[in-house]
Tab-separated table of N, CA and C in Angstrom:
chain	number	residue	atom	x	y	z
P	1	MET	N	-93.675	-19.882	98.828
P	1	MET	CA	-92.511	-19.946	99.692
P	1	MET	C	-91.322	-20.551	98.957
P	2	ALA	N	-91.581	-21.531	98.108
P	2	ALA	CA	-90.486	-22.176	97.380
P	2	ALA	C	-89.835	-21.214	96.393
P	3	TRP	N	-90.631	-20.328	95.802
P	3	TRP	CA	-90.060	-19.382	94.841
P	3	TRP	C	-89.148	-18.381	95.537
P	4	MET	N	-89.430	-18.081	96.810
P	4	MET	CA	-88.569	-17.172	97.563
P	4	MET	C	-87.207	-17.818	97.821
P	5	ALA	N	-87.212	-19.088	98.159
P	5	ALA	CA	-85.953	-19.806	98.377
P	5	ALA	C	-85.169	-19.918	97.074
P	6	LEU	N	-85.869	-20.160	95.979
P	6	LEU	CA	-85.219	-20.229	94.677
P	6	LEU	C	-84.620	-18.879	94.298
P	7	PHE	N	-85.375	-17.813	94.506
P	7	PHE	CA	-84.889	-16.467	94.201
P	7	PHE	C	-83.647	-16.143	95.021
P	8	PHE	N	-83.678	-16.463	96.309
P	8	PHE	CA	-82.528	-16.210	97.182
P	8	PHE	C	-81.318	-17.010	96.731
P	9	SER	N	-81.522	-18.273	96.403
P	9	SER	CA	-80.389	-19.116	96.018
P	9	SER	C	-79.802	-18.713	94.671
P	10	LEU	N	-80.584	-18.049	93.827
P	10	LEU	CA	-80.059	-17.589	92.542
P	10	LEU	C	-79.405	-16.216	92.635
P	11	THR	N	-79.934	-15.346	93.469
P	11	THR	CA	-79.409	-13.982	93.523
P	11	THR	C	-78.199	-13.835	94.445
P	12	THR	N	-78.056	-14.696	95.425
P	12	THR	CA	-76.925	-14.583	96.344
P	12	THR	C	-75.577	-14.752	95.640
P	13	PRO	N	-75.376	-15.783	94.838
P	13	PRO	CA	-74.091	-15.888	94.133
P	13	PRO	C	-73.851	-14.719	93.168
P	14	PHE	N	-74.909	-14.222	92.552
P	14	PHE	CA	-74.776	-13.067	91.660
P	14	PHE	C	-74.309	-11.841	92.439
P	15	GLY	N	-74.859	-11.627	93.622
P	15	GLY	CA	-74.450	-10.499	94.454
P	15	GLY	C	-73.013	-10.625	94.926
P	16	ILE	N	-72.599	-11.821	95.272
P	16	ILE	CA	-71.218	-12.042	95.708
P	16	ILE	C	-70.251	-11.787	94.556
P	17	ALA	N	-70.581	-12.287	93.367
P	17	ALA	CA	-69.714	-12.076	92.206
P	17	ALA	C	-69.635	-10.598	91.840
P	18	THR	N	-70.752	-9.901	91.915
P	18	THR	CA	-70.765	-8.469	91.621
P	18	THR	C	-69.894	-7.716	92.613
P	19	ASN	N	-70.002	-8.056	93.882
P	19	ASN	CA	-69.191	-7.411	94.911
P	19	ASN	C	-67.701	-7.669	94.686
P	20	MET	N	-67.346	-8.868	94.287
P	20	MET	CA	-65.940	-9.182	94.043
P	20	MET	C	-65.396	-8.364	92.874
P	21	ARG	N	-66.216	-8.156	91.835
P	21	ARG	CA	-65.780	-7.358	90.690
P	21	ARG	C	-65.653	-5.888	91.062
P	22	ILE	N	-66.605	-5.382	91.828
P	22	ILE	CA	-66.595	-3.966	92.195
P	22	ILE	C	-65.454	-3.662	93.161
P	23	SER	N	-65.155	-4.573	94.068
P	23	SER	CA	-64.122	-4.304	95.072
P	23	SER	C	-62.735	-4.144	94.462
P	24	ASN	N	-62.525	-4.656	93.268
P	24	ASN	CA	-61.222	-4.499	92.614
P	24	ASN	C	-61.006	-3.088	92.087
P	25	VAL	N	-62.065	-2.379	91.756
P	25	VAL	CA	-61.928	-1.040	91.171
P	25	VAL	C	-62.410	0.057	92.113
P	26	TYR	N	-62.853	-0.296	93.300
P	26	TYR	CA	-63.420	0.669	94.241
P	26	TYR	C	-62.325	1.495	94.897
P	27	LYS	N	-62.479	2.807	94.848
P	27	LYS	CA	-61.556	3.724	95.527
P	27	LYS	C	-62.347	4.456	96.595
P	28	GLU	N	-61.962	4.264	97.844
P	28	GLU	CA	-62.728	4.772	98.985
P	28	GLU	C	-62.935	6.275	98.980
P	29	ASN	N	-61.933	7.019	98.610
P	29	ASN	CA	-62.005	8.470	98.723
P	29	ASN	C	-62.314	9.174	97.412
P	30	SER	N	-62.751	8.430	96.393
P	30	SER	CA	-63.099	9.091	95.141
P	30	SER	C	-64.413	9.849	95.312
P	31	GLN	N	-64.598	10.849	94.487
P	31	GLN	CA	-65.791	11.686	94.597
P	31	GLN	C	-67.057	10.878	94.324
P	32	THR	N	-67.014	9.992	93.353
P	32	THR	CA	-68.183	9.172	93.029
P	32	THR	C	-68.558	8.266	94.190
P	33	ALA	N	-67.573	7.643	94.817
P	33	ALA	CA	-67.848	6.750	95.944
P	33	ALA	C	-68.464	7.514	97.106
P	34	LEU	N	-67.979	8.710	97.365
P	34	LEU	CA	-68.528	9.508	98.464
P	34	LEU	C	-69.956	9.959	98.171
P	35	ILE	N	-70.249	10.296	96.924
P	35	ILE	CA	-71.611	10.696	96.554
P	35	ILE	C	-72.565	9.520	96.689
P	36	VAL	N	-72.162	8.360	96.184
P	36	VAL	CA	-73.018	7.168	96.278
P	36	VAL	C	-73.257	6.797	97.734
P	37	GLU	N	-72.222	6.852	98.551
P	37	GLU	CA	-72.373	6.544	99.978
P	37	GLU	C	-73.316	7.535	100.657
P	38	GLY	N	-73.208	8.802	100.312
P	38	GLY	CA	-74.102	9.808	100.882
P	38	GLY	C	-75.545	9.603	100.471
P	39	VAL	N	-75.770	9.261	99.213
P	39	VAL	CA	-77.139	9.021	98.736
P	39	VAL	C	-77.744	7.812	99.437
P	40	PHE	N	-76.983	6.728	99.548
P	40	PHE	CA	-77.499	5.537	100.220
P	40	PHE	C	-77.750	5.784	101.702
P	41	SER	N	-76.876	6.529	102.347
P	41	SER	CA	-77.066	6.841	103.769
P	41	SER	C	-78.307	7.695	103.984
P	42	SER	N	-78.511	8.678	103.122
P	42	SER	CA	-79.692	9.529	103.280
P	42	SER	C	-80.968	8.752	102.998
P	43	ALA	N	-80.936	7.849	102.020
P	43	ALA	CA	-82.123	7.045	101.727
P	43	ALA	C	-82.459	6.127	102.895
P	44	SER	N	-81.454	5.498	103.487
P	44	SER	CA	-81.730	4.595	104.604
P	44	SER	C	-82.202	5.360	105.834
P	45	SER	N	-81.679	6.555	106.057
P	45	SER	CA	-82.148	7.333	107.209
P	45	SER	C	-83.570	7.828	106.989
P	46	ARG	N	-83.923	8.151	105.752
P	46	ARG	CA	-85.300	8.566	105.466
P	46	ARG	C	-86.274	7.419	105.715
P	47	ILE	N	-85.876	6.208	105.342
P	47	ILE	CA	-86.729	5.044	105.581
P	47	ILE	C	-86.902	4.821	107.077
P	48	LEU	N	-85.823	4.948	107.841
P	48	LEU	CA	-85.896	4.766	109.288
P	48	LEU	C	-86.801	5.812	109.929
P	49	ILE	N	-86.653	7.067	109.536
P	49	ILE	CA	-87.502	8.133	110.082
P	49	ILE	C	-88.961	7.881	109.729
P	50	TYR	N	-89.233	7.473	108.498
P	50	TYR	CA	-90.602	7.178	108.077
P	50	TYR	C	-91.200	6.054	108.920
P	51	MET	N	-90.431	4.990	109.138
P	51	MET	CA	-90.942	3.865	109.923
P	51	MET	C	-91.237	4.279	111.359
P	52	VAL	N	-90.372	5.079	111.952
P	52	VAL	CA	-90.583	5.530	113.329
P	52	VAL	C	-91.821	6.409	113.415
P	53	LEU	N	-91.961	7.345	112.487
P	53	LEU	CA	-93.121	8.236	112.518
P	53	LEU	C	-94.422	7.478	112.280
P	54	MET	N	-94.420	6.520	111.377
P	54	MET	CA	-95.632	5.740	111.131
P	54	MET	C	-95.981	4.895	112.354
P	55	ASP	N	-94.982	4.379	113.029
P	55	ASP	CA	-95.235	3.594	114.232
P	55	ASP	C	-95.805	4.475	115.340
P	56	LEU	N	-95.310	5.701	115.453
P	56	LEU	CA	-95.794	6.604	116.498
P	56	LEU	C	-97.206	7.098	116.219
P	57	PHE	N	-97.451	7.558	115.002
P	57	PHE	CA	-98.728	8.194	114.697
P	57	PHE	C	-99.831	7.203	114.356
P	58	VAL	N	-99.528	6.181	113.610
P	58	VAL	CA	-100.550	5.211	113.222
P	58	VAL	C	-100.819	4.241	114.362
P	59	GLY	N	-99.802	3.943	115.144
P	59	GLY	CA	-99.963	2.994	116.240
P	59	GLY	C	-100.793	3.523	117.390
P	60	SER	N	-100.910	4.837	117.530
P	60	SER	CA	-101.641	5.387	118.676
P	60	SER	C	-103.071	5.716	118.373
């Protein structure tokens, strides 16, 4: 449990700093940004569909 707290406390500032660097060069309507957003959206929806189906079929 302690290693999880240590991992969180080390990675959170790194994530914030990365976000601050990326937000300076991010262009909302660029082709790359739209592709990345589409890939992430499709991946998250696939995970949601998988979880729902596993809950329905395995749970019964």
